[in-house]
Short mmCIF file of C-alpha atoms in Angstrom, two decimals:
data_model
loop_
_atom_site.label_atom_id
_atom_site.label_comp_id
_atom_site.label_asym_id
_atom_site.label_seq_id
_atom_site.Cartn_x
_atom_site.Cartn_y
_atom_site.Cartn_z
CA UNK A 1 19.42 32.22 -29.75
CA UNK A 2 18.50 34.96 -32.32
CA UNK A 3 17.08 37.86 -30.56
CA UNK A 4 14.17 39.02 -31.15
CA UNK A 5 12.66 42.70 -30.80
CA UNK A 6 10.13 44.22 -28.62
CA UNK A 7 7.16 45.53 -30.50
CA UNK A 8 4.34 47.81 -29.55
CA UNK A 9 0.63 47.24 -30.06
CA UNK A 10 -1.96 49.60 -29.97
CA UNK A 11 -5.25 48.59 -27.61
CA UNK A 12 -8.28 50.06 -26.67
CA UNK A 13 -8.65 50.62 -23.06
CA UNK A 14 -12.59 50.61 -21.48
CA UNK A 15 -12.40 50.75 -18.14
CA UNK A 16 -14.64 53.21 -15.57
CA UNK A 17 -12.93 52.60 -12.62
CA UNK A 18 -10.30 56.01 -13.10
CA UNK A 19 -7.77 53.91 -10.78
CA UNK A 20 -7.89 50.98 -12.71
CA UNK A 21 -7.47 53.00 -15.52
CA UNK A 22 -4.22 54.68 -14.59
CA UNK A 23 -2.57 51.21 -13.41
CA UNK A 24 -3.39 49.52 -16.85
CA UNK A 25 -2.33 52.42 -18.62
CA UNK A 26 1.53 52.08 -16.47
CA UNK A 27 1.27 48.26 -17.47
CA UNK A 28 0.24 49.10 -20.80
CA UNK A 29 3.19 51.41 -21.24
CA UNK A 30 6.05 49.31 -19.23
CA UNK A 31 4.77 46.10 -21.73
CA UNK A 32 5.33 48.11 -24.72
CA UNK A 33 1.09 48.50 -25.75
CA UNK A 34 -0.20 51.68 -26.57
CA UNK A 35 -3.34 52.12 -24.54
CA UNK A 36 -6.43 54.41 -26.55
CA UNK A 37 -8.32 55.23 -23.68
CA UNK A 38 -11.97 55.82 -24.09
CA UNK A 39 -15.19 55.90 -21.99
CA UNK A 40 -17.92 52.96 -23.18
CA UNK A 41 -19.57 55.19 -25.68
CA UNK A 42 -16.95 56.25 -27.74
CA UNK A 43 -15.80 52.85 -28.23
CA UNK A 44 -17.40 52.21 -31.91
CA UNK A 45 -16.37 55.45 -33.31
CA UNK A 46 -12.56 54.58 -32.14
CA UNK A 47 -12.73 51.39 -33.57
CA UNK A 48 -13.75 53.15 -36.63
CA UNK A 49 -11.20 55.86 -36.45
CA UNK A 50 -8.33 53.23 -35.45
CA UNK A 51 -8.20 50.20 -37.78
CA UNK A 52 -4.64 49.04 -36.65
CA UNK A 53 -5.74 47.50 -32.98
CA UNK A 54 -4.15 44.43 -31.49
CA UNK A 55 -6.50 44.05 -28.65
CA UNK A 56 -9.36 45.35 -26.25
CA UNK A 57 -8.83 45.93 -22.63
CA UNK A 58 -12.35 46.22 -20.51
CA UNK A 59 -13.74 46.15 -17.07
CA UNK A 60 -16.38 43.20 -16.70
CA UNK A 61 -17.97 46.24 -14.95
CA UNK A 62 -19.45 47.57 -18.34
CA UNK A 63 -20.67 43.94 -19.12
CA UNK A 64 -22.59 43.91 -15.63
CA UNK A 65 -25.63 46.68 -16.68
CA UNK A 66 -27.83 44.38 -17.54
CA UNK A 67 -28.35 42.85 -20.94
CA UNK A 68 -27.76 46.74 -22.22
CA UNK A 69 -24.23 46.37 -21.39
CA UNK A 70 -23.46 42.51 -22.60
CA UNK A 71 -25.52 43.94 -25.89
CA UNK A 72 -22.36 46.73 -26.53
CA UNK A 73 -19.83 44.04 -25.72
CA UNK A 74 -21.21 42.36 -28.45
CA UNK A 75 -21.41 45.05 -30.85
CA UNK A 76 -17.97 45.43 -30.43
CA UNK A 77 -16.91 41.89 -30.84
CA UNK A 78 -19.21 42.04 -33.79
CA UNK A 79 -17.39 44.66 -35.44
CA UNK A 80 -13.76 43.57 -34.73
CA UNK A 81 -13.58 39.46 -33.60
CA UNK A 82 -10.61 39.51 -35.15
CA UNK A 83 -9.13 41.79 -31.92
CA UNK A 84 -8.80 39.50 -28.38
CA UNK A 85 -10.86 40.87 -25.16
CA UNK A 86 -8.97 41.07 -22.15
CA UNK A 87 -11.80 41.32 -19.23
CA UNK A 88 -10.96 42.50 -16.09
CA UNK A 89 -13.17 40.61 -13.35
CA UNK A 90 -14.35 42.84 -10.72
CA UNK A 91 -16.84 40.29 -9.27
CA UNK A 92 -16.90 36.37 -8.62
CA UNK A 93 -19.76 35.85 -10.56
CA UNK A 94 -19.75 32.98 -13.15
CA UNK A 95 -19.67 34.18 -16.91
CA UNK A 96 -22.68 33.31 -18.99
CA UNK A 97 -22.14 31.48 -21.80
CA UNK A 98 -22.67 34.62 -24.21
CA UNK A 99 -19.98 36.42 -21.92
CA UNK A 100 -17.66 34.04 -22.36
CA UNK A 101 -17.74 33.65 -25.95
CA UNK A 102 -16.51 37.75 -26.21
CA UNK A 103 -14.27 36.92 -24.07
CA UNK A 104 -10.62 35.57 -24.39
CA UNK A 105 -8.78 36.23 -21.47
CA UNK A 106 -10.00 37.07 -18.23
CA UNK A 107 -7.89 38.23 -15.04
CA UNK A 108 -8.10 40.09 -12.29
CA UNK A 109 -6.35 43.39 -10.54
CA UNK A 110 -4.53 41.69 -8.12
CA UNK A 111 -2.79 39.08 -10.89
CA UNK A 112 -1.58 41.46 -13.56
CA UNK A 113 0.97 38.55 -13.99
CA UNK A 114 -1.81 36.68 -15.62
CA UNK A 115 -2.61 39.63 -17.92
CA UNK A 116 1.16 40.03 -18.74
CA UNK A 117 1.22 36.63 -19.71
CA UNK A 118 -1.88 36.64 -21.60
CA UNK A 119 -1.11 39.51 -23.15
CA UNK A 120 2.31 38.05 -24.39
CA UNK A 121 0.78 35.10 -25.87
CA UNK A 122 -1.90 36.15 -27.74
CA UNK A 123 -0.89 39.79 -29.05
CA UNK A 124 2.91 39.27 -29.37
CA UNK A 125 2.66 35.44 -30.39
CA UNK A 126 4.94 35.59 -32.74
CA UNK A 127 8.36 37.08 -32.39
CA UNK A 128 10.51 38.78 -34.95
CA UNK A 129 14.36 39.04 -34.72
CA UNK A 130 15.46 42.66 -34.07
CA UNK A 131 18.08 42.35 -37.11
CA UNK A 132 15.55 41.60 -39.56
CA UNK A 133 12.55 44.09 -38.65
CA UNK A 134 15.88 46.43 -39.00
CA UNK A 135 16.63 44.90 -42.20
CA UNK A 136 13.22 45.23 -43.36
CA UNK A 137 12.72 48.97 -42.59
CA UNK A 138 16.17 49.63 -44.50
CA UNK A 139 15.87 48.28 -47.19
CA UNK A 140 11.75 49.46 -47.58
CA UNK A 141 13.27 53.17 -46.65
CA UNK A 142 15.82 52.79 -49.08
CA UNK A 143 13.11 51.76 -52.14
CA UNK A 144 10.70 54.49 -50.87
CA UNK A 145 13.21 56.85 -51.77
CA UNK A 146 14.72 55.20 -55.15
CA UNK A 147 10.90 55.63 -55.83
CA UNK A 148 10.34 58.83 -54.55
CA UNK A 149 13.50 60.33 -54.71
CA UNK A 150 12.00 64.41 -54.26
CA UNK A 151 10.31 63.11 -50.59
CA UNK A 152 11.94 62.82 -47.13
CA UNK A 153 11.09 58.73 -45.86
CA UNK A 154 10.93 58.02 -42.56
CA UNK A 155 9.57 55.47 -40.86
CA UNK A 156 7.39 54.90 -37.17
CA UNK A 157 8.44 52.36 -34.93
CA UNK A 158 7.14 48.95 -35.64
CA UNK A 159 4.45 47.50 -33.96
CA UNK A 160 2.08 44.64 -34.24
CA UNK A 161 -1.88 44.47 -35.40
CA UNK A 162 -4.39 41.93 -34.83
CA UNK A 163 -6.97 43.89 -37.32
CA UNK A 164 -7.15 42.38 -40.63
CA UNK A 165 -8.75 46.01 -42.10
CA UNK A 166 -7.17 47.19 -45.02
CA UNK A 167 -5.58 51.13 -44.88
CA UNK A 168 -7.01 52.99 -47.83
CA UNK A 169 -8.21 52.26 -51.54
CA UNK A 170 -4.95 50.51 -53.15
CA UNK A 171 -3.13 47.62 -51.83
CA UNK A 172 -0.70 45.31 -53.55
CA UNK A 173 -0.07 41.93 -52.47
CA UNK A 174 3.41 39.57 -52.94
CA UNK A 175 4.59 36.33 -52.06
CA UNK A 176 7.13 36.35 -49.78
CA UNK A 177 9.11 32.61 -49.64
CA UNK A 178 12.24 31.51 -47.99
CA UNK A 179 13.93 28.75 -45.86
CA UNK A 180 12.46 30.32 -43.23
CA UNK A 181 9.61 32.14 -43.79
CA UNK A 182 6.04 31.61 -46.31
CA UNK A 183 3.95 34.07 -46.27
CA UNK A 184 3.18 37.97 -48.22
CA UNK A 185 3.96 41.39 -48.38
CA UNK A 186 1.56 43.70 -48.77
CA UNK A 187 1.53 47.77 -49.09
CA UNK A 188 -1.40 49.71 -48.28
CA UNK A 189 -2.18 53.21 -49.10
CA UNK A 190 -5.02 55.91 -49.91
CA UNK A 191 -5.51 56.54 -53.50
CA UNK A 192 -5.68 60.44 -52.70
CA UNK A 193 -2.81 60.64 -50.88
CA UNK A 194 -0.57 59.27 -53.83
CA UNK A 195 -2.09 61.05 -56.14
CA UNK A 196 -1.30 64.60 -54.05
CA UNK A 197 2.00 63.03 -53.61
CA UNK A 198 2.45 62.95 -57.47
CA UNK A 199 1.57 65.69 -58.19
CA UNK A 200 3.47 67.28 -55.41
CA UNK A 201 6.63 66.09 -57.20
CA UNK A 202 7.73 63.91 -54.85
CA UNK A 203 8.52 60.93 -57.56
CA UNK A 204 10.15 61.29 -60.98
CA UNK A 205 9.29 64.24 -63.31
CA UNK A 206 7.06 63.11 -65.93
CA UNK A 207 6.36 59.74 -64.37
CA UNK A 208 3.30 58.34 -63.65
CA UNK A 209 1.19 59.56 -66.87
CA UNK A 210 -1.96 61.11 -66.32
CA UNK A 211 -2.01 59.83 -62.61
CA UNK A 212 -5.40 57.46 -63.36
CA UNK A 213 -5.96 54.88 -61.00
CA UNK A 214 -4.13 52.63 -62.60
CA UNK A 215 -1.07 54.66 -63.08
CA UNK A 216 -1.26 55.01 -59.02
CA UNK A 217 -1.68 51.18 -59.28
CA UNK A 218 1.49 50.90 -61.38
CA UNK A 219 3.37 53.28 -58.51
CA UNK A 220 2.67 51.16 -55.83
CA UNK A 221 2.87 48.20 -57.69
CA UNK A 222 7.01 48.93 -58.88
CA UNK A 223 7.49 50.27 -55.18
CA UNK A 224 5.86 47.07 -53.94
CA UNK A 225 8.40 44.80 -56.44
CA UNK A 226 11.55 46.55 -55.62
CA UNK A 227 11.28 46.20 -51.54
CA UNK A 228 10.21 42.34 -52.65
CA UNK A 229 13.50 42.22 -54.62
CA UNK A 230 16.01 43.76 -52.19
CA UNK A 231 14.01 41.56 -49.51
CA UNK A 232 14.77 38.56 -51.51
CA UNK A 233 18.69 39.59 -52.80
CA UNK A 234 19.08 39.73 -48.06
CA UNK A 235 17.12 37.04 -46.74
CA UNK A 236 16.41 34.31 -48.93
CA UNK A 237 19.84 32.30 -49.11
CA UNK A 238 20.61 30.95 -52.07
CA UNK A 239 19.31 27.04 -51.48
CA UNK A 240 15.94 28.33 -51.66
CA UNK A 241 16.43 29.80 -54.85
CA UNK A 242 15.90 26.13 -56.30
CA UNK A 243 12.56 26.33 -55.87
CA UNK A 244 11.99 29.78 -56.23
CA UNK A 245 9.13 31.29 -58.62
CA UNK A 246 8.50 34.29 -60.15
CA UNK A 247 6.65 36.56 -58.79
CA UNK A 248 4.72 39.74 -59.78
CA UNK A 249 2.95 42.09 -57.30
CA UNK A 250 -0.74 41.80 -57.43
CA UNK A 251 -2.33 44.94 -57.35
CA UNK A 252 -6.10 45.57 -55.79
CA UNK A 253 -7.81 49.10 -56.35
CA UNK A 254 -10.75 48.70 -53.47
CA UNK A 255 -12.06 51.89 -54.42
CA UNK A 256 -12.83 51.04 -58.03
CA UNK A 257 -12.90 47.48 -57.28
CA UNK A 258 -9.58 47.02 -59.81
CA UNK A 259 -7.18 43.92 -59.00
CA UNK A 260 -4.63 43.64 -61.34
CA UNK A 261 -1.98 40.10 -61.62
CA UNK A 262 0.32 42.34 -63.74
CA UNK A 263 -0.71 40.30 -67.13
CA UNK A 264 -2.81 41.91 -69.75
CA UNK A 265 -3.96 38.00 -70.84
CA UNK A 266 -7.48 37.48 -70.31
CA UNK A 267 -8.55 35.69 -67.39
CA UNK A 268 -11.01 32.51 -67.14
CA UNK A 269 -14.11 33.43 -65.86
CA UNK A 270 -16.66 31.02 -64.64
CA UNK A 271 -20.32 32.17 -62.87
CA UNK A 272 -22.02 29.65 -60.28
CA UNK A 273 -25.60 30.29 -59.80
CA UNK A 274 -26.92 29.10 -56.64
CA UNK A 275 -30.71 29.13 -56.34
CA UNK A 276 -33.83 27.61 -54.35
CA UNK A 277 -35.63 25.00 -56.78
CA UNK A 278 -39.06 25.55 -54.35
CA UNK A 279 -38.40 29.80 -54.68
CA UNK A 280 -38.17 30.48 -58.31
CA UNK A 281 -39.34 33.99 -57.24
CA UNK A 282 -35.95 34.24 -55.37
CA UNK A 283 -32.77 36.19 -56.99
CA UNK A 284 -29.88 33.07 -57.51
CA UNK A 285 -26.70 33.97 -55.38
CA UNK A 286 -23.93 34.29 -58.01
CA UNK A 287 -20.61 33.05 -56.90
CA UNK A 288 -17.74 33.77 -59.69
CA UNK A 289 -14.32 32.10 -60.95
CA UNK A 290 -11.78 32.95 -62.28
CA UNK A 291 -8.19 31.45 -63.04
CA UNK A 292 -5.58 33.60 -63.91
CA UNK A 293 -2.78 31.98 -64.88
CA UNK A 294 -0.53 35.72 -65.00
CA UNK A 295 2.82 33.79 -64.45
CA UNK A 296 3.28 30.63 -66.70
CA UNK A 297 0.60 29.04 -68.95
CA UNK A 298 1.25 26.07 -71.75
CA UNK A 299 -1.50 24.67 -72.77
CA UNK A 300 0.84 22.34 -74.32
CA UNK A 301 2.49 20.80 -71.66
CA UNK A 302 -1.25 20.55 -70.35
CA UNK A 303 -1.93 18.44 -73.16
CA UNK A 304 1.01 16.05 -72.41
CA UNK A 305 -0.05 15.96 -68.56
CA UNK A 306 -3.41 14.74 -69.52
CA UNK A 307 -3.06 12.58 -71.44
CA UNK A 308 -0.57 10.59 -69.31
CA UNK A 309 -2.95 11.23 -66.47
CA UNK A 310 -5.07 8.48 -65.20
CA UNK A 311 -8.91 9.81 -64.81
CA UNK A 312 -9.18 10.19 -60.80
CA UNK A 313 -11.85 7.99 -59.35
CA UNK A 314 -15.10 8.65 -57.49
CA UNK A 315 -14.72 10.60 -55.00
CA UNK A 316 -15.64 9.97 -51.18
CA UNK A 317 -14.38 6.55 -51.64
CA UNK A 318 -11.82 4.36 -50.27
CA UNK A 319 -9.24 3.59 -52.32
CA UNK A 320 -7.07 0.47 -51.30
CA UNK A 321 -3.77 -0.24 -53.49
CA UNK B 1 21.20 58.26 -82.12
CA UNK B 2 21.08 54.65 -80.65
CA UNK B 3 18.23 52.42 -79.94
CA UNK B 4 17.28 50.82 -76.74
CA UNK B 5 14.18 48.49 -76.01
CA UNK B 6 12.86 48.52 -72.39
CA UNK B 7 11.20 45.61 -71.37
CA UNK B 8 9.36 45.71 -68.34
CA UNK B 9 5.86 45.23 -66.81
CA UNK B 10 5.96 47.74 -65.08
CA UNK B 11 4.24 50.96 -66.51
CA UNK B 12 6.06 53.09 -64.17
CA UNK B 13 9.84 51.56 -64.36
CA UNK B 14 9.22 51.89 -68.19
CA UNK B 15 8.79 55.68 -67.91
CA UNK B 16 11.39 55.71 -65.09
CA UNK B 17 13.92 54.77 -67.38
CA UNK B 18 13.27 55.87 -70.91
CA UNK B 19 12.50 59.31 -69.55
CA UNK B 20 15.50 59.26 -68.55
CA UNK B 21 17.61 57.66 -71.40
CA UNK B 22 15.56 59.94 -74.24
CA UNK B 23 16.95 62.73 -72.28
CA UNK B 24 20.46 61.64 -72.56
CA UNK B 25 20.66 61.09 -76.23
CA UNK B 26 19.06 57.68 -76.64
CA UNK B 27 15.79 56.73 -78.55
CA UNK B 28 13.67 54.16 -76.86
CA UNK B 29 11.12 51.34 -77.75
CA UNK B 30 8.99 49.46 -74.97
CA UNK B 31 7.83 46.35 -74.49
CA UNK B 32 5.82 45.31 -71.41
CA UNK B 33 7.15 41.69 -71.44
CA UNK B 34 9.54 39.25 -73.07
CA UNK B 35 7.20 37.77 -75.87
CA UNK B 36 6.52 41.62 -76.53
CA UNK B 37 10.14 42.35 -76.70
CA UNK B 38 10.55 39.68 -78.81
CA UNK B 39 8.30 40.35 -81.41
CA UNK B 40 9.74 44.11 -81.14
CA UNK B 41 13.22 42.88 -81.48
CA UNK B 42 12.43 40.82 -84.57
CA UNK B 43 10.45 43.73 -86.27
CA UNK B 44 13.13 46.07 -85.41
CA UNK B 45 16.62 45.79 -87.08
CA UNK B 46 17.97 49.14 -85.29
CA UNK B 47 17.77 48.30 -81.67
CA UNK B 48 21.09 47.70 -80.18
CA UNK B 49 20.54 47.53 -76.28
CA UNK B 50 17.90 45.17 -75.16
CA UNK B 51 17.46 46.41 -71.18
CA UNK B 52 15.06 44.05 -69.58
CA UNK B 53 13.52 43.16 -66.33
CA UNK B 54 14.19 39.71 -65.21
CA UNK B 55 10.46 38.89 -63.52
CA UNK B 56 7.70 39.07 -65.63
CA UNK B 57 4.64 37.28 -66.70
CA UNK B 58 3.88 35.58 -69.79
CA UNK B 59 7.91 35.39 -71.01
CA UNK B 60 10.29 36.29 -68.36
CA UNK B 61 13.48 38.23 -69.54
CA UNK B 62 16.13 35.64 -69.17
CA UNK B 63 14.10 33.36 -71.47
CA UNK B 64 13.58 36.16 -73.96
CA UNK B 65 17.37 36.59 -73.74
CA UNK B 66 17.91 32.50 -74.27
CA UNK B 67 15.60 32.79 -77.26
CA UNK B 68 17.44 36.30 -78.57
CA UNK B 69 20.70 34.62 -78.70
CA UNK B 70 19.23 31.03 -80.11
CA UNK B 71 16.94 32.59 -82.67
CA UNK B 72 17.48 35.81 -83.02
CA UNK B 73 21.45 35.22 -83.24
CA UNK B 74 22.19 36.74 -85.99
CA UNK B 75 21.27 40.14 -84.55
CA UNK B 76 24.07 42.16 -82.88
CA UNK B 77 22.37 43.26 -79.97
CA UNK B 78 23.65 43.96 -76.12
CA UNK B 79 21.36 42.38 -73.38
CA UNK B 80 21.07 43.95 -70.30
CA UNK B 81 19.45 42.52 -67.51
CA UNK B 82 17.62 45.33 -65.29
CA UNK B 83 16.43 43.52 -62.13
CA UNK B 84 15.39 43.36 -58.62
CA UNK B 85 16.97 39.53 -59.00
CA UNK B 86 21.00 39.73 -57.40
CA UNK B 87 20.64 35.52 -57.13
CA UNK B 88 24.33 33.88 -58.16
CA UNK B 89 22.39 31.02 -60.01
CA UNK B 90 20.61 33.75 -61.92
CA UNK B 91 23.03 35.50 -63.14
CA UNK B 92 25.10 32.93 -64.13
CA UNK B 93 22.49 31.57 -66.08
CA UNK B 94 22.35 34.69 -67.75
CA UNK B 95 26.46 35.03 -68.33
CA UNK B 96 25.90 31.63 -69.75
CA UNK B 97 22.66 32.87 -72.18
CA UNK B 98 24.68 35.47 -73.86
CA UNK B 99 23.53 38.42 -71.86
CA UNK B 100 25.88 41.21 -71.43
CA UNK B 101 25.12 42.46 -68.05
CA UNK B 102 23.14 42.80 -65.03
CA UNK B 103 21.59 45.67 -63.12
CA UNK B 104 19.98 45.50 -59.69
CA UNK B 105 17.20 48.03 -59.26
CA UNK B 106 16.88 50.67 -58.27
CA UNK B 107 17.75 52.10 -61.62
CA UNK B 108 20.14 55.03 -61.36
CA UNK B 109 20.72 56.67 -64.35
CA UNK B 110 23.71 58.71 -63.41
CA UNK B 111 25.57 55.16 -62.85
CA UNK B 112 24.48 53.48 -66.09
CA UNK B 113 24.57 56.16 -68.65
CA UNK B 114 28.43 55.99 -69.67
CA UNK B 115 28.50 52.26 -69.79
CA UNK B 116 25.28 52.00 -71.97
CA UNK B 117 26.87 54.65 -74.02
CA UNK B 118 29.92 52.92 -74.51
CA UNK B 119 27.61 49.64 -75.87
CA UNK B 120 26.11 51.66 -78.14
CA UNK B 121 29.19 52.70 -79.32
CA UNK B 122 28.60 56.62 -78.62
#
């Protein structure tokens, strides 16, 4: 059996019982999560400050203040459903049905076994071999610095994240296929912070033009493609290569809301407008397409394909053969 | 002075490398993908190093190679291939294209300098 490394996790910890507190933070630690702990009102601003959660741990003693207190729980949840709730009970009480639905584990003090458990299956659900999170911060540390060759990389212990929130202005975005694995790499970073990296010297002299956005782009977008390639050259055996596409790192710009496929072709662009016959008055919502066909396009071989094509049916319908 | 084109799509590995290679004594033409490089390669009877990228949209380099050596063949020109790609099947294909070589990126000039030299026949 491969075996498979122990990651941390970052959670916020909310609970006002200072006892309680201390024990979950010595679980927290001895089961690897990294407990933020804060008092009930600073709980928004952290989850703004800290966009890299796996999980919320809270006393079902900060949901009991009347509807005040189920009204915060919900805020939260509202700003972060993507990150699980972990309640402690403190009371016998049945939950109402708007308490449960923040709520995806519940335990009490005297079971932390259930927490542990709950904990294990929900925040580290999946586990990753300890060879190949090695692997991966190798051969990343290794591009980093063919990239930046004037900076000193080094890398934080892994950890997992349940928050989908993306770090900074430019990300890139790459398919990542292999016997065992479908899925993508991406690389997040703040536009600023490359830039002032630039121009600090840390990459090649001269590269990197007049450091526009999209010259950043580019950056990321070569440092994204050559961690995808030594990826590929380690862990995608040579039986997948059969099937194996090209691919090109897509690169988004949030900031000046740039995405680029890595193809100067233009792109087919198609606008929806979705309005209320009855409300003329009312603005349409606009809902836009486009295909970008960045990696292989022949209109040729289209032709061929239609025409051998038979029209598809109606749709909805049974169709017997 | 010899003449390398640099196909890639990357901005960034394009001025990566010819920075490099106008330093040491060579003069370079880009091309940000294969039917680019292509069209350069045809326009351009002084190029004798094609370096090229292997991934890339619209032509990819190993079919810009294929279509160097089929209709481009009377042109005495070196292909190198200059690639995250290190796949057997990939480079074999390109042994059996006509291309001269293969890099794996990270490009490091220091290690490719003499041998492109010696293509060149500097």
């Amino acid at each position: 059996m491969t075996e498979t490394t122990h990651l941390a996790a970052k959670v916020l910890l909310l609970d006002p019982d200072p006892q309680q507190c201390q024990a979950l933070a010595d679980f927290c630690a001895a089961l690897g999560l990294m407990p933020l702990v804060r008092t009930p009102g600073e709980a928004l601003a952290t989850l703004e400050q800290h966009q890299d959660l796996a999980g919320l741990l809270m006393s079902e003693e900060l949901l009991g203040e009347g509807a005040g207190g189920l009204a915060w729980a919900q805020a939260i949840h509202r700003q972060r459903p993507e990150l699980p709730i972990f309640l402690r009970r403190t009371s016998a009480r049945t939950l109402s049905q708007a308490e449960l639905d923040l709520v995806q584990h519940q335990w009490s003090s005297s079971d932390m076994e259930q927490l542990r458990a709950s904990v294990d299956r929900t925040i580290f659900s999946l586990r990753y071999p300890v060879t190949l999170v090695q692997g991966i911060v190798d051969l990343t540390c290794s591009a980093l610095q063919s990239m930046f060759p004037n900076a000193q990389v080094r890398s934080q212990s892994p950890y997992v994240v349940h928050d989908r929130i993306i770090h900074g202005e430019v990300s890139t975005l790459i398919a990542i296929e292999s016997t065992w694995c479908r899925g993508y790499m991406m690389l997040q970073t703040e536009e600023g912070a490359l830039r002032q990296g630039m121009l600090a010297g840390l990459s090649f002299e001269g590269v990197g033009g007049e450091l526009s956005f999209r010259d950043l782009n580019n950056m990321l977008g070569e440092t994204t493609n050559l961690i995808w390639g030594a990826f590929k050259n380690r862990y995608i055996p040579p039986q997948a290569f059969a099937n194996q596409q090209t691919q090109v790192p897509i690169v988004i710009n949030h900031a000046h809301k740039y995405i680029s496929f890595g193809s100067t072709d233009p792109q087919l662009c198609i606008r929806y407008e979705l309005s209320d016959p009855t409300r003329a008055e009312l603005a349409p919502l606009v809902i836009v397409q486009r295909f970008i066909f960045n990696l292989h396009w022949s209109p040729e071989q289209f032709a061929e394909f239609s025409a051998s094509a038979s029209q598809s049916g109606p749709t909805g319908e049974l169709d017997l053969f | 002075m010899a003449h390398v084109l640099i196909v890639d799509d990357s901005s960034t590995m394009r001025e990566i490398v010819s920075s490099y290679l106008s330093k040491n004594g060579f003069e370079v033409a880009l091309a940000n993908d294969g039917r680019d490089g292509l069209e350069q390669l045809r326009k351009d009877p002084s190029i004798r190093l094609v370096l090229s990228d292997v991934n890339m949209p619209n032509m990819d380099g190993l079919t810009m190679a294929e279509k160097i050596r089929g209709e481009l063949a009377n042109k005495s020109v070196h292909i190198v291939m200059l690639t995250t790609e290190d796949n057997p099947a990939m480079r074999e294909r390109g042994r059996a294209i006509g291309v001269t070589g293969w890099v794996v990126k990270p490009f490091r000039g220091e290690a490719v300098l003499g041998p492109f030299k010696k293509l060149c026949g500097l």
